[in-house]
Coordinates of N, CA and C in Angstrom, one line a residue:
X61 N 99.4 67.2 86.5 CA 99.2 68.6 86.9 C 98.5 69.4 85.8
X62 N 97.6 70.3 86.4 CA 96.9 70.9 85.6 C 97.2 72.6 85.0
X63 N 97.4 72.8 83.5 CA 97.7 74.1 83.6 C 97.1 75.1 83.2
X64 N 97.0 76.1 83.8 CA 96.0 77.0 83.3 C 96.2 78.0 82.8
X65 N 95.5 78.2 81.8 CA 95.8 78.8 80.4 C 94.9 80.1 80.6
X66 N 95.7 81.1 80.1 CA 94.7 82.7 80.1 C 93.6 82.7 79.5
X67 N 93.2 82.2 78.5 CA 92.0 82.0 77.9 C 91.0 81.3 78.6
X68 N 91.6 80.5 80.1 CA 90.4 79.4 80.2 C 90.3 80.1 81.8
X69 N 89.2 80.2 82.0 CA 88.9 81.0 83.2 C 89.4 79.9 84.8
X70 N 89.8 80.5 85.6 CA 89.6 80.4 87.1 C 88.2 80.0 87.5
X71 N 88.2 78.9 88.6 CA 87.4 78.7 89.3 C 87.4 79.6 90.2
X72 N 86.3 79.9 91.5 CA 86.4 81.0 92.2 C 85.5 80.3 93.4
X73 N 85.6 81.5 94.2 CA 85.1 80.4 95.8 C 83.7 79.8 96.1
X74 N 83.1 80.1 94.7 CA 82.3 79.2 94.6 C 82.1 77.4 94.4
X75 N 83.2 77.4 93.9 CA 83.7 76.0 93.9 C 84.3 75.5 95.2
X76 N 84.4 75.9 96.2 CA 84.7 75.6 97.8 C 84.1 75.7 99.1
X77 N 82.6 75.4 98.6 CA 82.0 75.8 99.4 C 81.8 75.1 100.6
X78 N 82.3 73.6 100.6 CA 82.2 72.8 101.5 C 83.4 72.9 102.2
X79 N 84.5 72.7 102.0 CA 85.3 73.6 102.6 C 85.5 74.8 103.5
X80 N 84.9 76.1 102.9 CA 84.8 77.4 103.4 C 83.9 77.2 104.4
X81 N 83.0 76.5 104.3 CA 81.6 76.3 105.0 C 81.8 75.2 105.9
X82 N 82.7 74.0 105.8 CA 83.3 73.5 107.4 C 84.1 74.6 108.0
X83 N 84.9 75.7 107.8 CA 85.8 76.1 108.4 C 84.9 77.0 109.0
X84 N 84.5 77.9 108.7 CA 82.8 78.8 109.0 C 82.4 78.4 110.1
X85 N 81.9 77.2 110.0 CA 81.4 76.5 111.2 C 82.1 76.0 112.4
X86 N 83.2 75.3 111.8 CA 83.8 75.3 113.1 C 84.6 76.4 114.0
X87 N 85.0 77.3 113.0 CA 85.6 78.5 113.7 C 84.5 79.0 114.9
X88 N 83.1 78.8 114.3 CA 81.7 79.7 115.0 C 81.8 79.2 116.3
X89 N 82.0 77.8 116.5 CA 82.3 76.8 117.7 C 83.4 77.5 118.5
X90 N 84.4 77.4 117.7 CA 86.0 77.8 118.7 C 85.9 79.1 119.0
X91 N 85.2 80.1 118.3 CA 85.0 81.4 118.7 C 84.1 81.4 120.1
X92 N 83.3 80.7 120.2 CA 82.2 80.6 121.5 C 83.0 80.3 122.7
X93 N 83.8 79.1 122.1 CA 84.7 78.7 123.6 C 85.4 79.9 123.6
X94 N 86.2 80.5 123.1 CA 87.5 81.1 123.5 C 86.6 82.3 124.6
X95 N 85.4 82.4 124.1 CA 84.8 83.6 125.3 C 84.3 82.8 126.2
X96 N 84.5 81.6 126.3 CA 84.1 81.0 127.7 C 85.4 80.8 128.4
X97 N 86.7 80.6 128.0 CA 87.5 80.5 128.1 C 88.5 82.6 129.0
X98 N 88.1 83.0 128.1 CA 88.0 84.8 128.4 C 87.3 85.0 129.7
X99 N 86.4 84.4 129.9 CA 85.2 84.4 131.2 C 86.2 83.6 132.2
X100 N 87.2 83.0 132.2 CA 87.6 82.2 133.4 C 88.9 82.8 133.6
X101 N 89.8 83.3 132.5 CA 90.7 84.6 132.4 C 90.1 85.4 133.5
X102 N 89.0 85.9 133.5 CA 88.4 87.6 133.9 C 88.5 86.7 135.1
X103 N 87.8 85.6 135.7 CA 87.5 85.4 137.1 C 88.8 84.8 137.5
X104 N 90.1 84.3 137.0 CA 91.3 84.4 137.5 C 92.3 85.3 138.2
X105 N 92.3 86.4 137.1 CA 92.5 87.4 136.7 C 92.2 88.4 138.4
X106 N 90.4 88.6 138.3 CA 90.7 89.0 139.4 C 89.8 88.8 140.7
X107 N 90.4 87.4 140.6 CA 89.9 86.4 142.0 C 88.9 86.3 142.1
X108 N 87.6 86.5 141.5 CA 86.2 86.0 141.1 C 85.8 84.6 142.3
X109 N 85.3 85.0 142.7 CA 84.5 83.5 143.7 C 82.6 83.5 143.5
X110 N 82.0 82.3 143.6 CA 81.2 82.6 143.7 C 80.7 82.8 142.1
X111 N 79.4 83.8 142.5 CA 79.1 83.9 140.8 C 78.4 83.6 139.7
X112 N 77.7 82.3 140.6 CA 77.1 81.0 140.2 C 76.0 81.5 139.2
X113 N 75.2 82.6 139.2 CA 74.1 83.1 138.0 C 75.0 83.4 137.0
X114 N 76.3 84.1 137.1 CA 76.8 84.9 135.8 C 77.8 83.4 135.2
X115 N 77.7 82.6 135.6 CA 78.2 81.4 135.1 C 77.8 80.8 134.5
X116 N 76.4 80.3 135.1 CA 75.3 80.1 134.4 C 75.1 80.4 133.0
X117 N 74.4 82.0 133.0 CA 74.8 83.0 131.9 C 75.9 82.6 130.6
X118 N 76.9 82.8 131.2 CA 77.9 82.4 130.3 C 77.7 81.2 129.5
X119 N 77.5 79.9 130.9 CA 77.3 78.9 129.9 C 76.0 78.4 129.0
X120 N 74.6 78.9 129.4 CA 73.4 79.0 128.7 C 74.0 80.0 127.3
X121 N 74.2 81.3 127.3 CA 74.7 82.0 126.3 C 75.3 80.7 125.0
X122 N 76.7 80.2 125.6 CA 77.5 79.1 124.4 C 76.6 78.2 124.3
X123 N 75.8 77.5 125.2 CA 74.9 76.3 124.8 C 74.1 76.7 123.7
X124 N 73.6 77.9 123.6 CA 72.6 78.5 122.8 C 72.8 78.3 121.3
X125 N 74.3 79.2 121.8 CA 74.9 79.3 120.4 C 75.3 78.1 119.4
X126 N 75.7 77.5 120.4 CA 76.6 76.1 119.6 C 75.3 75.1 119.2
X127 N 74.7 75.3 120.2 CA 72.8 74.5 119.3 C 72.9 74.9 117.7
X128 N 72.9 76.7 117.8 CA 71.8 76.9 117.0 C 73.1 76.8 115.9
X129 N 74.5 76.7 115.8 CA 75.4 76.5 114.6 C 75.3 75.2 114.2
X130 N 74.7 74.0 115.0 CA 74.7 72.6 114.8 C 73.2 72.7 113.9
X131 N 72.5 73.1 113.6 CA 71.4 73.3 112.9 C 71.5 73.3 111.8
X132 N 70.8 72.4 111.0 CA 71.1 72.6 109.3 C 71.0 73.4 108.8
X133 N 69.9 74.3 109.1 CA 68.8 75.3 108.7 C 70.2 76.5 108.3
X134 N 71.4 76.8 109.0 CA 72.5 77.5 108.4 C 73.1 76.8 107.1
X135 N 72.9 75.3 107.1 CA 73.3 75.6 105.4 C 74.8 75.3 105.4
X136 N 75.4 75.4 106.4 CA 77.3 75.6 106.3 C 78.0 75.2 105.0
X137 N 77.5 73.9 104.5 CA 78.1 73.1 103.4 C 77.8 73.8 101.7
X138 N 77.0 74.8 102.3 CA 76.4 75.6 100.5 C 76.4 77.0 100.5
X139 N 76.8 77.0 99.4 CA 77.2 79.3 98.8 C 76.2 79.5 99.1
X140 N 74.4 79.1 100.0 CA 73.5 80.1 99.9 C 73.6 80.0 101.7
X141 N 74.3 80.4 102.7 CA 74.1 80.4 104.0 C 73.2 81.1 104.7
X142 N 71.5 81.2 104.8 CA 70.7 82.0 104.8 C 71.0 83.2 105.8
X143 N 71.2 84.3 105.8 CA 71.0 85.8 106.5 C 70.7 85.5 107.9
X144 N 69.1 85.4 107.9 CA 68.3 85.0 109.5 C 69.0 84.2 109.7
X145 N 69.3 82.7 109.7 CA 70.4 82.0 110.4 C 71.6 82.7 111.0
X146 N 72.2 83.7 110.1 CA 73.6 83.9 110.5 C 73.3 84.9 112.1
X147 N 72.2 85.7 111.4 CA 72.0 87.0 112.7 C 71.3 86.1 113.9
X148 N 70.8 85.0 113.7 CA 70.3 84.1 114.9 C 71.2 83.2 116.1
X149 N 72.4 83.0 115.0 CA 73.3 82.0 115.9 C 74.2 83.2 116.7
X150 N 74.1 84.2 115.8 CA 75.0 85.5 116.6 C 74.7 86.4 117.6
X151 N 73.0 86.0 117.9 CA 72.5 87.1 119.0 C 73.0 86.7 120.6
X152 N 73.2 85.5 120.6 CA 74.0 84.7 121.6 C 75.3 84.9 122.3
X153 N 75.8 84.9 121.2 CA 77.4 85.1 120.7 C 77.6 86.5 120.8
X154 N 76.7 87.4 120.2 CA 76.5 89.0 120.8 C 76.7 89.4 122.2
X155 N 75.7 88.5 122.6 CA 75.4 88.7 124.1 C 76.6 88.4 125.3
X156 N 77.2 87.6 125.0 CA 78.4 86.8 125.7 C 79.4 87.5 125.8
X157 N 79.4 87.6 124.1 CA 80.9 89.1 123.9 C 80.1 90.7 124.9
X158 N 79.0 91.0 125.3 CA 78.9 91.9 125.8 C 79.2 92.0 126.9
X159 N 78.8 90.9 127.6 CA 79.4 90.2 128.7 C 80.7 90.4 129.4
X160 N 81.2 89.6 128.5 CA 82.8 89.4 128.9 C 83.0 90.9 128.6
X161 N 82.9 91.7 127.3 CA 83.3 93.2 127.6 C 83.4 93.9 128.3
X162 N 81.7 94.2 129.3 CA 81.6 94.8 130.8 C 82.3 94.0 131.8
X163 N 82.3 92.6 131.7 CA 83.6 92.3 133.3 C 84.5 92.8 133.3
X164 N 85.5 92.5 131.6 CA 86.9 93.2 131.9 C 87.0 94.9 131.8
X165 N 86.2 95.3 131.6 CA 85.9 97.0 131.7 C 85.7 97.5 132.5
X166 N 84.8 96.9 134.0 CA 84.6 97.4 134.9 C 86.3 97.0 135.6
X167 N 86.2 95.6 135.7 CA 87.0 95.1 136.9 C 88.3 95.0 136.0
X168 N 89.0 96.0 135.4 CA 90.0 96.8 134.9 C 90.1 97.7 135.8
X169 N 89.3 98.6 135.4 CA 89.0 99.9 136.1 C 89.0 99.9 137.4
X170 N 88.2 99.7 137.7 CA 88.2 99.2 139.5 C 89.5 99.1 140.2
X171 N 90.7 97.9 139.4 CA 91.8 97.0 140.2 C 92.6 98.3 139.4
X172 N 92.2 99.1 138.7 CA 93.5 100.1 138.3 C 94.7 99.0 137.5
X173 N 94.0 98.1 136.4 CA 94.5 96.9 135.6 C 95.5 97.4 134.5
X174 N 96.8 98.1 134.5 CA 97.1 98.4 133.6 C 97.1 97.7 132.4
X175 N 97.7 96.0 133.1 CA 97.7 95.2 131.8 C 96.9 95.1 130.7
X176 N 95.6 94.8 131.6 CA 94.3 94.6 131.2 C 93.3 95.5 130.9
X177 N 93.8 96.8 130.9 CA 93.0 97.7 130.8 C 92.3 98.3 129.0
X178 N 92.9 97.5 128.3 CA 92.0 97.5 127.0 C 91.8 96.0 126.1
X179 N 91.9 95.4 126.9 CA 91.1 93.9 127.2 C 89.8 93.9 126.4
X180 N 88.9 94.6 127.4 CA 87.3 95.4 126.4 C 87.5 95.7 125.3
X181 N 88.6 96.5 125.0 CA 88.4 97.3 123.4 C 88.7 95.6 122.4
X182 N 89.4 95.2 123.0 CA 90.1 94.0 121.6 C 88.7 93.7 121.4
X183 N 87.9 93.3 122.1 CA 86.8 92.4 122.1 C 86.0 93.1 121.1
X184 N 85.3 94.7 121.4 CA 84.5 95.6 120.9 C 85.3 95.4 119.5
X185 N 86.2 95.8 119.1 CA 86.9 95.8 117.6 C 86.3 94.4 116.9
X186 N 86.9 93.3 117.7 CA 87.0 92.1 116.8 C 85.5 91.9 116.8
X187 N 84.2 92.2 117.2 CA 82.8 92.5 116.9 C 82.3 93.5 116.3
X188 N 83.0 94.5 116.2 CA 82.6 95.5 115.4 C 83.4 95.1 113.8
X189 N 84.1 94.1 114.0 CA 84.5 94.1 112.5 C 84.0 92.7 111.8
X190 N 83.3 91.9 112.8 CA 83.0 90.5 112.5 C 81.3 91.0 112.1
X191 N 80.5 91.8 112.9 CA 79.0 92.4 112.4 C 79.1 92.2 111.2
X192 N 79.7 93.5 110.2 CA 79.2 94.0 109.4 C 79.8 92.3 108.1
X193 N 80.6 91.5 108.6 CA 80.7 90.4 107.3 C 79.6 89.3 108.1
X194 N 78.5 89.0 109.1 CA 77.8 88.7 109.2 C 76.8 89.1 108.5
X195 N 76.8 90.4 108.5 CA 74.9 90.6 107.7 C 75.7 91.9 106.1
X196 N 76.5 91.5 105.9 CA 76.9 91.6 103.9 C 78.2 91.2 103.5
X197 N 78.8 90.1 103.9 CA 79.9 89.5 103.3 C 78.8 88.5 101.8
X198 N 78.0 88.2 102.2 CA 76.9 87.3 100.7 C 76.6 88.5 100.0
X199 N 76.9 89.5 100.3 CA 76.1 90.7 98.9 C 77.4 91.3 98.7
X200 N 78.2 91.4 99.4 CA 79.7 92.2 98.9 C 80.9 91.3 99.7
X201 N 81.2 90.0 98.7 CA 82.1 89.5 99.8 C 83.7 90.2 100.0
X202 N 83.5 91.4 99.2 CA 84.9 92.2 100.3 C 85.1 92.2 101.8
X203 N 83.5 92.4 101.7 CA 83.4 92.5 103.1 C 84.1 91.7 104.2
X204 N 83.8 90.4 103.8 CA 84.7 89.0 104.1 C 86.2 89.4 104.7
X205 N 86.9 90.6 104.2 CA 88.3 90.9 104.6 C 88.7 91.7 105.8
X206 N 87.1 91.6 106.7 CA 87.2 92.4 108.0 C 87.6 91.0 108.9
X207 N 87.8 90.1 108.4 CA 87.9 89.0 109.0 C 89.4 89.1 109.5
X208 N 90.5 89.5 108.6 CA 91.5 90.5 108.9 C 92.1 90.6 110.4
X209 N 91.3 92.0 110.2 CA 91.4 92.8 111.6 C 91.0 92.7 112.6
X210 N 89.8 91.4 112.5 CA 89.4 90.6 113.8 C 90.2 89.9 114.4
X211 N 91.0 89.0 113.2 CA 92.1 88.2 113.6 C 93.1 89.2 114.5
X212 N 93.2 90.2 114.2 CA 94.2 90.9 114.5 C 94.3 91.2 116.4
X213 N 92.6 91.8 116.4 CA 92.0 92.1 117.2 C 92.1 90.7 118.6
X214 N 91.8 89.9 117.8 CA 91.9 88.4 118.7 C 93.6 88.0 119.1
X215 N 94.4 88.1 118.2 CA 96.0 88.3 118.6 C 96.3 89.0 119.4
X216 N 95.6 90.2 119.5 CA 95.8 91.6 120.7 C 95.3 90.9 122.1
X217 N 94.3 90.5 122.0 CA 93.6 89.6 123.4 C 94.7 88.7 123.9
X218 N 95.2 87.8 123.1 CA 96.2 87.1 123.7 C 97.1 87.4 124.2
X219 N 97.7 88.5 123.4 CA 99.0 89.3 123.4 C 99.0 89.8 124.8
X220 N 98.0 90.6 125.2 CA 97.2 91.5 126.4 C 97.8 90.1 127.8
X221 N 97.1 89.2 127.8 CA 97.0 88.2 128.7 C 98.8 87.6 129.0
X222 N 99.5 87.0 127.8 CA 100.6 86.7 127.5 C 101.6 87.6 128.3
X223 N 101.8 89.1 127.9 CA 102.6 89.7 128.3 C 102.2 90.3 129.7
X224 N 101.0 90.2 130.3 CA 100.6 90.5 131.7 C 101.4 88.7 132.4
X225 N 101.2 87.7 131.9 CA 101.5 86.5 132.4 C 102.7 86.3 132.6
X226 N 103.7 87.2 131.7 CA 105.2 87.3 131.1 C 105.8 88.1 132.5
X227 N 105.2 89.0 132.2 CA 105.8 90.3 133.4 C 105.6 89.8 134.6
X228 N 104.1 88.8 135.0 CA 104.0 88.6 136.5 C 105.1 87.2 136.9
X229 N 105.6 86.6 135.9 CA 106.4 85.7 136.1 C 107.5 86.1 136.2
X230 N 107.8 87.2 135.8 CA 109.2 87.7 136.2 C 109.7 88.1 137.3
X231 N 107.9 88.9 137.7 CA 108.3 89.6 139.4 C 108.7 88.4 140.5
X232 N 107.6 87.0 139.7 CA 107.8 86.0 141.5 C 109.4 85.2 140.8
X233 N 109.8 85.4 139.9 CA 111.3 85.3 140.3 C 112.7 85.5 141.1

């Protein structure tokens, strides 16, 4: 065991980059599915048939994405993860989450969804806080700590679904 002595400096997360940078990546993956997964929620949710272009959509959107994170050219395994890569694999990933936003926002509204009725905002949050460590978590990795309240944001989504699933199971009791 090794001990570290005040005089002798700490390594820092630059020494983990391979590491940070598989997790980076494959989180980018699991994040894609869970909004494809969200997409079959919303058409469960509220009886969706049919549909076949916005399916499509959905799935051309993940295909897009998960290409363009399989791509070296991001770098995953190294401290320099280029900028244009990151805003590239995310314009997809943008687009999907915009997606899923307006279904559960309309067809909330519409069915008078109490459960579900801020479904959209979890989403809107956990993107509005994932942006800004996309394009400056490499120039100010504080930034990196909005990662946070995305998590948080993404617990809220579950939570949303869970306790609508909780309640409807109790009524067909």
């Amino acid at each position: 065991m090794q001990v570290i002595s005040p005089s002798r400096p700490t390594t820092g997360l630059e020494n983990y980059a391979v590491p940070l940078g598989l997790g980076k990546w494959i989180t980018s993956v699991t994040m894609t599915v869970f909004y494809v997964l969200l997409y079959y929620v919303w058409r469960k949710r509220y009886q969706i048939e049919g549909q076949k272009d916005l399916t499509i959509a959905v799935y051309a959107l993940s295909a897009v994405r998960i290409v363009l994170c399989m791509m070296p050219q991001n770098q995953w395994l190294t401290n320099h993860t280029p900028l244009t890569w990151g805003i590239l694999r995310n314009i997809p990933f943008a687009l999907l989450g915009l997606l899923i936003i307006v279904l559960f926002y309309h067809s909330a509204r519409e069915h008078k969804d109490q459960a579900f009725r801020w479904m959209w905002l979890t989403i809107v949050l956990s993107f509005g806080f994932y942006i800004p460590v996309v394009l400056w978590a490499d120039v100010n990795p504080l930034i990196g700590m909005l990662m946070i309240p995305k998590t948080c944001a993404y617990v809220w989504t579950v939570l949303i679904g869970y306790n609508a699933m909780k309640a409807e199971n109790g009524k067909n009791n």
